[in-house]
mmCIF file of C-alpha atoms in Angstrom:
data_model
loop_
_atom_site.group_PDB
_atom_site.id
_atom_site.type_symbol
_atom_site.label_atom_id
_atom_site.label_comp_id
_atom_site.label_asym_id
_atom_site.label_seq_id
_atom_site.Cartn_x
_atom_site.Cartn_y
_atom_site.Cartn_z
ATOM 1 C CA MET Z 12 -0.098 -0.086 0.119
ATOM 2 C CA LYS Z 13 1.638 3.640 -1.018
ATOM 3 C CA LYS Z 14 1.549 6.129 1.756
ATOM 4 C CA ALA Z 15 1.156 9.568 0.872
ATOM 5 C CA VAL Z 16 4.132 12.231 2.708
ATOM 6 C CA VAL Z 17 2.153 15.390 4.047
ATOM 7 C CA THR Z 18 3.903 18.232 5.514
ATOM 8 C CA SER Z 19 2.730 19.060 9.345
ATOM 9 C CA GLY Z 20 1.121 22.305 7.958
ATOM 10 C CA LEU Z 21 -1.603 20.037 6.154
ATOM 11 C CA MET Z 22 -1.477 17.761 8.900
ATOM 12 C CA ALA Z 23 -3.540 19.912 10.964
ATOM 13 C CA VAL Z 24 -5.282 21.213 7.875
ATOM 14 C CA ALA Z 25 -6.290 18.073 7.143
ATOM 15 C CA LEU Z 26 -7.529 16.638 10.742
ATOM 16 C CA CYS Z 27 -9.402 19.876 11.165
ATOM 17 C CA ALA Z 28 -11.370 18.557 8.011
ATOM 18 C CA VAL Z 29 -12.104 15.644 9.431
ATOM 19 C CA GLY Z 30 -12.880 16.406 12.552
ATOM 20 C CA ALA Z 31 -15.248 18.800 11.449
ATOM 21 C CA SER Z 32 -17.287 16.433 9.195
ATOM 22 C CA SER Z 33 -17.200 14.185 11.634
ATOM 23 C CA ALA Z 34 -19.133 16.637 14.213
ATOM 24 C CA THR Z 35 -21.601 17.153 11.384
ATOM 25 C CA ALA Z 36 -21.969 13.844 9.984
ATOM 26 C CA MET Z 37 -25.505 13.906 9.215
ATOM 27 C CA ASP Z 38 -27.856 10.355 9.653
ATOM 28 C CA PHE Z 39 -29.209 9.317 6.210
ATOM 29 C CA PHE Z 40 -31.179 6.441 5.687
ATOM 30 C CA TYR Z 41 -32.212 3.527 3.341
ATOM 31 C CA VAL Z 42 -35.368 4.133 0.834
ATOM 32 C CA GLY Z 43 -34.921 2.028 -1.876
ATOM 33 C CA PRO Z 44 -36.916 -0.947 -2.665
ATOM 34 C CA ALA Z 45 -36.208 -4.585 -0.419
ATOM 35 C CA GLY Z 46 -32.814 -5.633 -2.364
ATOM 36 C CA GLY Z 47 -31.777 -2.905 -3.646
ATOM 37 C CA SER Z 48 -28.293 -1.967 -3.805
ATOM 38 C CA PHE Z 49 -25.769 -0.396 -1.292
ATOM 39 C CA PHE Z 50 -24.107 2.007 -3.465
ATOM 40 C CA ASP Z 51 -26.866 3.519 -5.538
ATOM 41 C CA THR Z 52 -27.672 7.658 -3.923
ATOM 42 C CA MET Z 53 -30.751 7.876 -4.655
ATOM 43 C CA ASN Z 54 -31.773 5.705 -1.723
ATOM 44 C CA TRP Z 55 -30.665 7.433 0.461
ATOM 45 C CA ASN Z 56 -32.334 9.632 2.714
ATOM 46 C CA ASP Z 57 -32.152 12.529 5.170
ATOM 47 C CA ALA Z 58 -35.844 12.168 6.165
ATOM 48 C CA PRO Z 59 -36.413 8.359 6.970
ATOM 49 C CA ASP Z 60 -39.708 8.321 4.525
ATOM 50 C CA GLY Z 61 -37.536 9.616 2.108
ATOM 51 C CA SER Z 62 -39.285 13.322 2.329
ATOM 52 C CA GLY Z 63 -35.540 14.831 2.582
ATOM 53 C CA SER Z 64 -32.477 15.650 -0.079
ATOM 54 C CA PHE Z 65 -31.329 12.469 -1.375
ATOM 55 C CA LEU Z 66 -27.422 12.025 -0.350
ATOM 56 C CA ALA Z 67 -26.036 14.065 -3.312
ATOM 57 C CA THR Z 68 -22.036 12.980 -3.139
ATOM 58 C CA PRO Z 69 -21.211 8.812 -3.645
ATOM 59 C CA VAL Z 70 -21.560 6.260 -0.458
ATOM 60 C CA ILE Z 71 -17.768 5.961 -1.421
ATOM 61 C CA ASP Z 72 -15.600 8.975 -1.070
ATOM 62 C CA GLY Z 73 -14.016 9.423 -4.201
ATOM 63 C CA GLY Z 74 -10.831 11.306 -2.194
ATOM 64 C CA THR Z 75 -10.327 8.283 0.361
ATOM 65 C CA ASN Z 76 -12.404 5.612 -1.329
ATOM 66 C CA LEU Z 77 -14.117 4.388 2.010
ATOM 67 C CA VAL Z 78 -17.505 5.035 3.354
ATOM 68 C CA GLU Z 79 -17.448 8.289 5.521
ATOM 69 C CA HIS Z 80 -20.834 8.997 5.416
ATOM 70 C CA SER Z 81 -23.294 7.954 8.530
ATOM 71 C CA LEU Z 82 -26.149 5.737 7.156
ATOM 72 C CA VAL Z 83 -29.352 3.919 8.545
ATOM 73 C CA ILE Z 84 -30.331 0.466 6.977
ATOM 74 C CA ASP Z 85 -34.120 0.046 9.153
ATOM 75 C CA GLY Z 86 -36.614 -2.989 8.809
ATOM 76 C CA ASP Z 87 -34.885 -3.059 5.016
ATOM 77 C CA SER Z 88 -32.990 -5.990 3.256
ATOM 78 C CA VAL Z 89 -30.167 -4.367 1.206
ATOM 79 C CA LEU Z 90 -27.273 -5.716 -1.532
ATOM 80 C CA ALA Z 91 -23.410 -4.352 -2.001
ATOM 81 C CA GLY Z 92 -22.338 -5.979 -4.687
ATOM 82 C CA MET Z 93 -18.648 -5.197 -3.853
ATOM 83 C CA GLY Z 94 -16.587 -4.677 -0.211
ATOM 84 C CA LEU Z 95 -17.204 -2.336 2.056
ATOM 85 C CA SER Z 96 -14.719 -0.406 3.689
ATOM 86 C CA PHE Z 97 -15.581 2.441 6.108
ATOM 87 C CA GLY Z 98 -13.450 5.395 7.133
ATOM 88 C CA MET Z 99 -15.432 8.034 9.418
ATOM 89 C CA GLY Z 100 -18.346 6.358 8.472
ATOM 90 C CA SER Z 101 -21.314 4.470 11.245
ATOM 91 C CA LEU Z 102 -23.389 1.801 9.740
ATOM 92 C CA SER Z 103 -26.980 1.269 12.081
ATOM 93 C CA LEU Z 104 -28.582 -2.120 11.034
ATOM 94 C CA GLY Z 105 -32.295 -1.661 12.750
ATOM 95 C CA THR Z 106 -35.027 -4.404 14.079
ATOM 96 C CA GLY Z 107 -35.457 -6.442 10.750
ATOM 97 C CA SER Z 108 -32.400 -5.241 8.390
ATOM 98 C CA ALA Z 109 -30.498 -7.864 6.554
ATOM 99 C CA LEU Z 110 -27.609 -6.444 4.826
ATOM 100 C CA THR Z 111 -25.748 -8.575 2.516
ATOM 101 C CA VAL Z 112 -21.862 -8.162 0.954
ATOM 102 C CA SER Z 113 -20.908 -10.254 -1.604
ATOM 103 C CA GLY Z 114 -17.744 -10.156 -3.372
ATOM 104 C CA ASP Z 115 -14.897 -9.333 -0.924
ATOM 105 C CA ASP Z 116 -14.564 -8.032 2.607
ATOM 106 C CA LEU Z 117 -16.530 -5.603 5.535
ATOM 107 C CA VAL Z 118 -13.683 -4.038 7.071
ATOM 108 C CA PHE Z 119 -14.302 -0.874 9.636
ATOM 109 C CA GLY Z 120 -11.821 1.385 10.146
ATOM 110 C CA SER Z 121 -10.274 3.411 12.945
ATOM 111 C CA GLY Z 122 -13.456 6.367 13.815
ATOM 112 C CA SER Z 123 -16.003 4.136 12.276
ATOM 113 C CA SER Z 124 -18.692 1.667 14.110
ATOM 114 C CA LEU Z 125 -21.202 -0.811 13.309
ATOM 115 C CA THR Z 126 -24.712 -0.951 15.473
ATOM 116 C CA SER Z 127 -26.729 -3.211 15.347
ATOM 117 C CA SER Z 128 -30.113 -4.389 16.559
ATOM 118 C CA GLY Z 129 -32.495 -7.508 15.005
ATOM 119 C CA ALA Z 130 -30.624 -7.018 11.938
ATOM 120 C CA SER Z 131 -28.503 -10.126 10.076
ATOM 121 C CA LEU Z 132 -25.234 -9.531 8.385
ATOM 122 C CA ILE Z 133 -23.693 -11.055 5.784
ATOM 123 C CA VAL Z 134 -19.957 -11.288 3.701
ATOM 124 C CA ASP Z 135 -19.712 -13.586 1.027
ATOM 125 C CA GLY Z 136 -16.556 -13.217 -0.848
ATOM 126 C CA ALA Z 137 -14.938 -15.136 -2.715
ATOM 127 C CA GLY Z 138 -11.387 -17.237 -2.310
ATOM 128 C CA ASP Z 139 -9.594 -15.567 0.729
ATOM 129 C CA ALA Z 140 -12.718 -12.979 0.160
ATOM 130 C CA GLY Z 141 -15.208 -12.768 2.268
ATOM 131 C CA GLN Z 142 -13.322 -11.131 6.272
ATOM 132 C CA VAL Z 143 -14.962 -8.949 9.052
ATOM 133 C CA GLN Z 144 -12.976 -6.720 9.547
ATOM 134 C CA PHE Z 145 -13.179 -4.271 12.821
ATOM 135 C CA ASN Z 146 -9.764 -2.203 13.252
ATOM 136 C CA SER Z 147 -7.909 -0.687 15.763
ATOM 137 C CA GLY Z 148 -10.185 2.234 16.829
ATOM 138 C CA SER Z 149 -13.736 1.046 15.564
ATOM 139 C CA THR Z 150 -16.589 -0.044 17.511
ATOM 140 C CA VAL Z 151 -18.939 -2.863 17.206
ATOM 141 C CA SER Z 152 -21.943 -2.874 18.806
ATOM 142 C CA LEU Z 153 -24.812 -6.188 18.203
ATOM 143 C CA THR Z 154 -27.737 -7.397 19.728
ATOM 144 C CA ASP Z 155 -29.898 -9.983 18.668
ATOM 145 C CA THR Z 156 -27.962 -9.818 15.698
ATOM 146 C CA THR Z 157 -27.331 -12.881 13.492
ATOM 147 C CA LEU Z 158 -23.290 -11.727 11.193
ATOM 148 C CA THR Z 159 -22.241 -14.592 8.907
ATOM 149 C CA ALA Z 160 -18.625 -14.649 6.993
ATOM 150 C CA SER Z 161 -17.540 -16.759 4.568
ATOM 151 C CA ASP Z 162 -13.969 -16.036 5.997
ATOM 152 C CA ASP Z 163 -12.198 -14.731 9.237
ATOM 153 C CA ILE Z 164 -13.849 -12.079 11.664
ATOM 154 C CA PHE Z 165 -11.040 -9.588 13.022
ATOM 155 C CA PHE Z 166 -12.020 -8.063 16.423
ATOM 156 C CA ARG Z 167 -8.667 -5.262 16.919
ATOM 157 C CA GLY Z 168 -11.998 -1.876 18.592
ATOM 158 C CA SER Z 169 -13.859 -2.014 20.936
ATOM 159 C CA ILE Z 170 -16.717 -4.226 21.500
ATOM 160 C CA SER Z 171 -19.942 -5.077 22.813
ATOM 161 C CA ILE Z 172 -21.994 -7.889 21.552
ATOM 162 C CA THR Z 173 -25.554 -8.812 23.561
ATOM 163 C CA ASP Z 174 -27.465 -12.009 22.459
ATOM 164 C CA SER Z 175 -26.015 -12.558 19.384
ATOM 165 C CA MET Z 176 -24.870 -15.120 17.285
ATOM 166 C CA LEU Z 177 -21.244 -14.771 15.146
ATOM 167 C CA GLU Z 178 -19.984 -17.469 12.839
ATOM 168 C CA SER Z 179 -17.061 -17.967 10.473
ATOM 169 C CA LEU Z 180 -17.816 -20.007 7.811
ATOM 170 C CA GLY Z 181 -14.101 -20.400 6.678
ATOM 171 C CA ASP Z 182 -11.684 -19.287 8.931
ATOM 172 C CA ASP Z 183 -11.242 -18.052 12.289
ATOM 173 C CA ILE Z 184 -13.190 -16.000 14.262
ATOM 174 C CA GLU Z 185 -9.890 -13.438 16.625
ATOM 175 C CA PHE Z 186 -9.843 -11.239 19.149
ATOM 176 C CA GLN Z 187 -6.368 -9.288 18.458
ATOM 177 C CA SER Z 188 -4.124 -7.943 21.425
ATOM 178 C CA SER Z 189 -6.239 -3.688 20.515
ATOM 179 C CA ALA Z 190 -9.520 -5.194 20.844
ATOM 180 C CA SER Z 191 -11.360 -3.828 24.282
ATOM 181 C CA ILE Z 192 -13.855 -6.084 25.698
ATOM 182 C CA VAL Z 193 -16.096 -3.819 27.323
ATOM 183 C CA SER Z 194 -18.857 -7.189 27.543
ATOM 184 C CA ILE Z 195 -19.961 -9.812 25.450
ATOM 185 C CA SER Z 196 -22.844 -11.920 26.981
ATOM 186 C CA GLY Z 197 -25.568 -14.602 26.065
ATOM 187 C CA SER Z 198 -23.920 -14.939 22.824
ATOM 188 C CA ASP Z 199 -22.794 -17.512 20.267
ATOM 189 C CA PHE Z 200 -19.881 -18.253 18.579
ATOM 190 C CA LEU Z 201 -18.481 -20.430 15.556
ATOM 191 C CA ALA Z 202 -15.584 -20.960 13.293
ATOM 192 C CA SER Z 203 -15.638 -23.749 10.658
ATOM 193 C CA GLY Z 204 -14.002 -23.838 7.693
ATOM 194 C CA THR Z 205 -16.068 -26.065 6.164
ATOM 195 C CA GLY Z 206 -19.163 -23.639 5.574
ATOM 196 C CA SER Z 207 -22.728 -24.494 6.961
ATOM 197 C CA GLY Z 208 -23.206 -27.488 8.649
ATOM 198 C CA GLY Z 209 -20.000 -29.018 7.895
ATOM 199 C CA GLY Z 210 -17.209 -29.902 11.060
ATOM 200 C CA LEU Z 211 -16.227 -26.788 13.614
ATOM 201 C CA ASN Z 212 -12.627 -27.034 12.732
ATOM 202 C CA GLN Z 213 -11.560 -23.380 12.886
ATOM 203 C CA VAL Z 214 -9.239 -21.349 15.462
ATOM 204 C CA ILE Z 215 -11.193 -18.629 17.964
ATOM 205 C CA TYR Z 216 -8.436 -16.770 19.921
ATOM 206 C CA VAL Z 217 -8.592 -14.178 22.326
ATOM 207 C CA ARG Z 218 -5.802 -12.079 22.413
ATOM 208 C CA THR Z 219 -6.890 -9.907 24.711
ATOM 209 C CA SER Z 220 -7.438 -9.575 28.973
ATOM 210 C CA THR Z 221 -10.837 -9.520 29.755
ATOM 211 C CA ASP Z 222 -13.073 -10.206 32.706
ATOM 212 C CA GLN Z 223 -16.037 -9.583 30.599
ATOM 213 C CA ILE Z 224 -17.949 -12.397 28.304
ATOM 214 C CA PHE Z 225 -20.530 -13.810 30.091
ATOM 215 C CA ASP Z 226 -23.025 -16.756 29.493
ATOM 216 C CA SER Z 227 -21.891 -16.653 26.002
ATOM 217 C CA SER Z 228 -20.351 -20.182 23.799
ATOM 218 C CA PHE Z 229 -17.796 -20.679 21.783
ATOM 219 C CA ARG Z 230 -16.991 -23.675 19.448
ATOM 220 C CA ALA Z 231 -14.323 -24.472 17.368
ATOM 221 C CA GLY Z 232 -11.398 -26.607 16.347
ATOM 222 C CA ARG Z 233 -9.440 -25.172 18.656
ATOM 223 C CA PHE Z 234 -9.330 -22.335 21.526
ATOM 224 C CA GLY Z 235 -6.690 -20.217 21.744
ATOM 225 C CA VAL Z 236 -5.001 -18.406 25.226
ATOM 226 C CA VAL Z 237 -2.302 -15.967 22.889
ATOM 227 C CA THR Z 238 0.057 -13.613 24.230
ATOM 228 C CA ASP Z 239 2.534 -11.091 22.313
ATOM 229 C CA GLY Z 240 5.286 -12.972 23.772
ATOM 230 C CA VAL Z 241 7.829 -12.880 26.401
ATOM 231 C CA GLY Z 242 6.882 -10.141 29.018
ATOM 232 C CA THR Z 243 3.229 -9.921 28.246
ATOM 233 C CA THR Z 244 -0.056 -11.468 30.146
ATOM 234 C CA THR Z 245 -3.454 -12.788 28.593
ATOM 235 C CA ASP Z 246 -5.451 -13.447 31.316
ATOM 236 C CA VAL Z 247 -8.930 -14.256 29.855
ATOM 237 C CA LYS Z 248 -12.407 -15.015 32.589
ATOM 238 C CA MET Z 249 -15.282 -16.672 31.036
ATOM 239 C CA THR Z 250 -18.529 -16.834 33.719
ATOM 240 C CA ASP Z 251 -21.231 -19.456 32.752
ATOM 241 C CA SER Z 252 -20.070 -19.639 29.265
ATOM 242 C CA PHE Z 253 -18.939 -23.199 27.277
ATOM 243 C CA ILE Z 254 -16.061 -23.936 25.403
ATOM 244 C CA HIS Z 255 -15.953 -27.013 23.452
ATOM 245 C CA VAL Z 256 -13.859 -27.435 20.405
ATOM 246 C CA ASP Z 257 -12.875 -31.034 18.981
ATOM 247 C CA GLY Z 258 -8.769 -30.034 19.587
ATOM 248 C CA ASP Z 259 -6.704 -28.833 22.045
ATOM 249 C CA ILE Z 260 -7.077 -24.983 23.935
ATOM 250 C CA ASP Z 261 -3.700 -23.558 23.888
ATOM 251 C CA ASN Z 262 -1.551 -20.561 22.154
ATOM 252 C CA VAL Z 263 -2.420 -21.165 18.472
ATOM 253 C CA PHE Z 264 1.054 -19.180 17.653
ATOM 254 C CA ALA Z 265 4.890 -20.546 18.208
ATOM 255 C CA SER Z 266 5.458 -16.930 18.408
ATOM 256 C CA SER Z 267 2.949 -17.058 21.197
ATOM 257 C CA ASN Z 268 5.066 -19.454 23.374
ATOM 258 C CA GLY Z 269 6.647 -16.736 25.695
ATOM 259 C CA GLY Z 270 4.686 -15.182 28.555
ATOM 260 C CA VAL Z 271 1.855 -15.794 30.481
ATOM 261 C CA HIS Z 272 -1.533 -17.345 28.934
ATOM 262 C CA ARG Z 273 -5.065 -17.746 31.572
ATOM 263 C CA LEU Z 274 -7.836 -18.697 31.385
ATOM 264 C CA THR Z 275 -10.196 -18.025 34.579
ATOM 265 C CA LEU Z 276 -13.428 -20.120 34.402
ATOM 266 C CA ALA Z 277 -16.228 -19.506 36.787
ATOM 267 C CA GLY Z 278 -20.233 -19.528 37.445
ATOM 268 C CA ASP Z 279 -20.846 -23.290 35.503
ATOM 269 C CA THR Z 280 -18.621 -22.427 32.707
ATOM 270 C CA GLU Z 281 -17.580 -25.667 31.133
ATOM 271 C CA VAL Z 282 -14.886 -27.037 29.153
ATOM 272 C CA ILE Z 283 -14.336 -29.858 26.690
ATOM 273 C CA ALA Z 284 -10.945 -29.938 24.432
ATOM 274 C CA ASP Z 285 -8.386 -32.759 24.266
ATOM 275 C CA GLN Z 286 -5.867 -31.241 25.865
ATOM 276 C CA LEU Z 287 -4.324 -28.163 27.492
ATOM 277 C CA GLN Z 288 -1.043 -27.374 26.357
ATOM 278 C CA ILE Z 289 0.886 -24.268 27.614
ATOM 279 C CA VAL Z 290 -2.175 -22.331 29.146
ATOM 280 C CA ALA Z 291 -2.737 -22.381 33.255
ATOM 281 C CA MET Z 292 -6.452 -23.039 33.599
ATOM 282 C CA PHE Z 293 -8.032 -21.616 37.234
ATOM 283 C CA LEU Z 294 -11.851 -23.553 37.767
ATOM 284 C CA ASP Z 295 -13.747 -21.445 40.384
ATOM 285 C CA ASP Z 296 -17.243 -21.667 41.535
ATOM 286 C CA SER Z 297 -18.882 -24.745 39.913
ATOM 287 C CA SER Z 298 -16.820 -25.030 36.461
ATOM 288 C CA SER Z 299 -15.567 -27.823 34.698
ATOM 289 C CA ALA Z 300 -13.281 -29.033 32.305
ATOM 290 C CA THR Z 301 -12.814 -31.960 30.495
ATOM 291 C CA PHE Z 302 -10.139 -33.067 28.817
ATOM 292 C CA THR Z 303 -10.322 -36.194 26.547
ATOM 293 C CA ASP Z 304 -7.228 -36.648 25.040
ATOM 294 C CA ASP Z 305 -8.177 -39.153 22.008
ATOM 295 C CA ALA Z 306 -4.743 -41.414 21.640
ATOM 296 C CA ASP Z 307 -3.983 -39.513 18.795
ATOM 297 C CA ASP Z 308 -0.325 -38.567 17.304
ATOM 298 C CA ASP Z 309 -0.397 -35.898 19.533
ATOM 299 C CA GLY Z 310 1.834 -36.769 22.776
ATOM 300 C CA GLY Z 311 -0.375 -38.571 25.061
ATOM 301 C CA THR Z 312 -1.250 -36.026 28.111
ATOM 302 C CA TRP Z 313 -3.675 -33.940 28.787
ATOM 303 C CA LEU Z 314 -1.874 -31.322 30.024
ATOM 304 C CA ALA Z 315 1.318 -30.452 27.907
ATOM 305 C CA ASP Z 316 4.250 -28.045 27.918
ATOM 306 C CA ASN Z 317 3.383 -27.252 31.512
ATOM 307 C CA ALA Z 318 -0.108 -26.300 31.101
ATOM 308 C CA LEU Z 319 -1.661 -26.843 33.999
ATOM 309 C CA VAL Z 320 -4.931 -26.772 35.904
ATOM 310 C CA ARG Z 321 -5.975 -25.190 39.355
ATOM 311 C CA LEU Z 322 -9.200 -25.999 41.484
ATOM 312 C CA ASP Z 323 -9.798 -23.038 43.235
ATOM 313 C CA SER Z 324 -13.893 -24.564 44.599
ATOM 314 C CA VAL Z 325 -14.315 -27.458 45.802
ATOM 315 C CA ASP Z 326 -17.342 -27.344 43.498
ATOM 316 C CA ALA Z 327 -15.022 -27.156 40.807
ATOM 317 C CA SER Z 328 -13.730 -30.478 38.937
ATOM 318 C CA VAL Z 329 -11.807 -31.022 36.103
ATOM 319 C CA THR Z 330 -12.072 -34.706 34.354
ATOM 320 C CA PHE Z 331 -9.105 -36.873 32.282
ATOM 321 C CA GLU Z 332 -10.530 -39.358 29.676
ATOM 322 C CA GLN Z 333 -9.067 -42.098 28.700
ATOM 323 C CA SER Z 334 -6.011 -43.326 30.253
ATOM 324 C CA GLN Z 335 -2.574 -41.479 29.070
ATOM 325 C CA PRO Z 336 0.801 -42.634 29.631
ATOM 326 C CA ASN Z 337 1.856 -39.134 31.029
ATOM 327 C CA ASP Z 338 2.015 -38.707 35.015
ATOM 328 C CA ALA Z 339 -0.169 -35.606 35.758
ATOM 329 C CA ARG Z 340 -0.670 -35.067 39.213
ATOM 330 C CA SER Z 341 2.383 -32.570 39.039
ATOM 331 C CA ARG Z 342 0.483 -30.226 37.373
ATOM 332 C CA VAL Z 343 -2.983 -30.276 38.737
ATOM 333 C CA PHE Z 344 -3.373 -27.681 41.759
ATOM 334 C CA ASP Z 345 -5.002 -26.711 45.090
ATOM 335 C CA GLY Z 346 -5.638 -23.292 44.596
ATOM 336 C CA VAL Z 347 -7.226 -23.387 47.878
ATOM 337 C CA ASN Z 348 -4.259 -24.390 49.892
ATOM 338 C CA LEU Z 349 -1.365 -23.620 47.494
ATOM 339 C CA THR Z 350 -0.216 -27.563 46.675
ATOM 340 C CA THR Z 351 -0.186 -30.134 44.929
ATOM 341 C CA TYR Z 352 -2.351 -33.037 43.944
ATOM 342 C CA ALA Z 353 1.839 -34.962 43.932
ATOM 343 C CA LEU Z 354 2.165 -33.170 47.324
ATOM 344 C CA SER Z 355 -0.989 -33.611 48.659
ATOM 345 C CA PRO Z 356 -3.127 -35.650 47.261
ATOM 346 C CA GLY Z 357 -5.793 -36.412 50.344
ATOM 347 C CA ASN Z 358 -6.666 -32.397 49.385
ATOM 348 C CA PHE Z 359 -8.401 -34.424 46.655
ATOM 349 C CA SER Z 360 -10.664 -36.558 45.675
ATOM 350 C CA PRO Z 361 -9.963 -38.839 44.920
ATOM 351 C CA SER Z 362 -7.113 -39.767 47.017
ATOM 352 C CA ASP Z 363 -5.585 -42.239 45.105
ATOM 353 C CA TRP Z 364 -5.451 -41.496 41.713
ATOM 354 C CA ASP Z 365 -1.864 -42.289 39.881
ATOM 355 C CA GLY Z 366 -1.997 -39.666 37.637
ATOM 356 C CA MET Z 367 -2.262 -41.655 34.272
ATOM 357 C CA SER Z 368 -5.771 -43.052 35.054
ATOM 358 C CA ALA Z 369 -9.097 -41.517 33.598
ATOM 359 C CA ALA Z 370 -10.763 -39.795 36.559
ATOM 360 C CA THR Z 371 -12.728 -36.809 37.631
ATOM 361 C CA ILE Z 372 -10.821 -34.743 40.279
ATOM 362 C CA ARG Z 373 -12.319 -32.474 42.855
ATOM 363 C CA LEU Z 374 -10.727 -30.707 46.643
ATOM 364 C CA VAL Z 375 -12.268 -32.512 49.874
ATOM 365 C CA PRO Z 376 -13.892 -29.905 51.231
ATOM 366 C CA GLU Z 377 -11.675 -28.802 54.431
ATOM 367 C CA PRO Z 378 -14.246 -28.983 57.354
ATOM 368 C CA THR Z 379 -16.748 -26.597 58.954
ATOM 369 C CA THR Z 380 -16.539 -24.965 62.538
ATOM 370 C CA LEU Z 381 -19.479 -26.911 63.919
ATOM 371 C CA ALA Z 382 -17.504 -29.868 62.503
ATOM 372 C CA LEU Z 383 -14.358 -28.787 64.006
ATOM 373 C CA VAL Z 384 -15.831 -28.528 67.677
ATOM 374 C CA ALA Z 385 -16.995 -32.078 67.201
ATOM 375 C CA LEU Z 386 -14.017 -33.663 66.555
ATOM 376 C CA GLY Z 387 -12.340 -31.436 69.040
ATOM 377 C CA CYS Z 388 -15.338 -32.021 71.927
ATOM 378 C CA GLY Z 389 -16.971 -34.836 71.346
ATOM 379 C CA LEU Z 390 -20.707 -35.127 70.409
ATOM 380 C CA LEU Z 391 -23.786 -33.976 72.459
ATOM 381 C CA VAL Z 392 -26.670 -36.602 72.213
ATOM 382 C CA GLY Z 393 -29.412 -36.541 75.050
ATOM 383 C CA GLY Z 394 -26.967 -34.417 77.531
ATOM 384 C CA ARG Z 395 -23.989 -36.471 77.751
ATOM 385 C CA ARG Z 396 -21.166 -36.578 75.916
ATOM 386 C CA LEU Z 397 -19.655 -39.446 73.771
ATOM 387 C CA ALA Z 398 -16.474 -38.917 73.248
#
């Protein structure tokens, strides 16, 4: 991509111009026919009923080649027969709206936004096209929305997603390091490489720390907790959520081998995966994790590459399915008493696990105060003390 070089004076003028245009942006409403073209200026009017002025300049700005307008679709079906890239523009989709972008990508750049409620958005490109990109500096807010892309979905800006479903039919869903997860709740994320109804064999990964994921599901081939390398930490917490992958929970990229990868499960979050690699998984409340280690050629272990699980609640559990040849007891931690199964097997149930056989592991509840008193003083029955 060519880069323009301007003087500081011209840059200041350009910035002022952008600021002025953004501050005075006027909404233009789609008033065209069902299935009409996104690019037809006569389909956009500054009055919702079409009684005002039509868009006087192209939908795609001739200078920036980006959408710089504030556009509203409220209950209509609209077709964009080529890719869309937003500059300082915005797109709002109201209840019953449906926008289909075909042939290329849908990109929201810095300063742009997508707001959608009760709508559907389909991006269907050819070949490697069909990506949805919410780039750094952009804002996306989805409520009760279905977003489907034929390729990757990239999150790099501010994210609020509620009661929605997002699916990549041909590649990954990526929450990258510049992303800010304001809130994700009640939503489903699916990553497939074989299209709708096919196997969920691609990757969903999170490369930004967050504790704002609630009541949501993530289904894919692998789930990643990714860092930017040595000296960086990615700390992801999910509450009342669900991760189901046929493959591993890991760091996805070799470049992410350094740093701290941490995944905390809270509420009744449930995880099902083949293996855990590199990642430290903390299980709190009534959360659970099941590792299948399905006897493939990936090393024959539930916990690989210094991965660990830590039980922080007596109601949490980790299940290891299938026997495997490597002793995992030193990788299973008691977060309440800061010890491991290898050092303190009596803190766990069962207490005779060999670290290689299939088992479901829990913490043993500590005696309550009343129980301690009873043990120390005996039980009073009918006014008599039983030693």
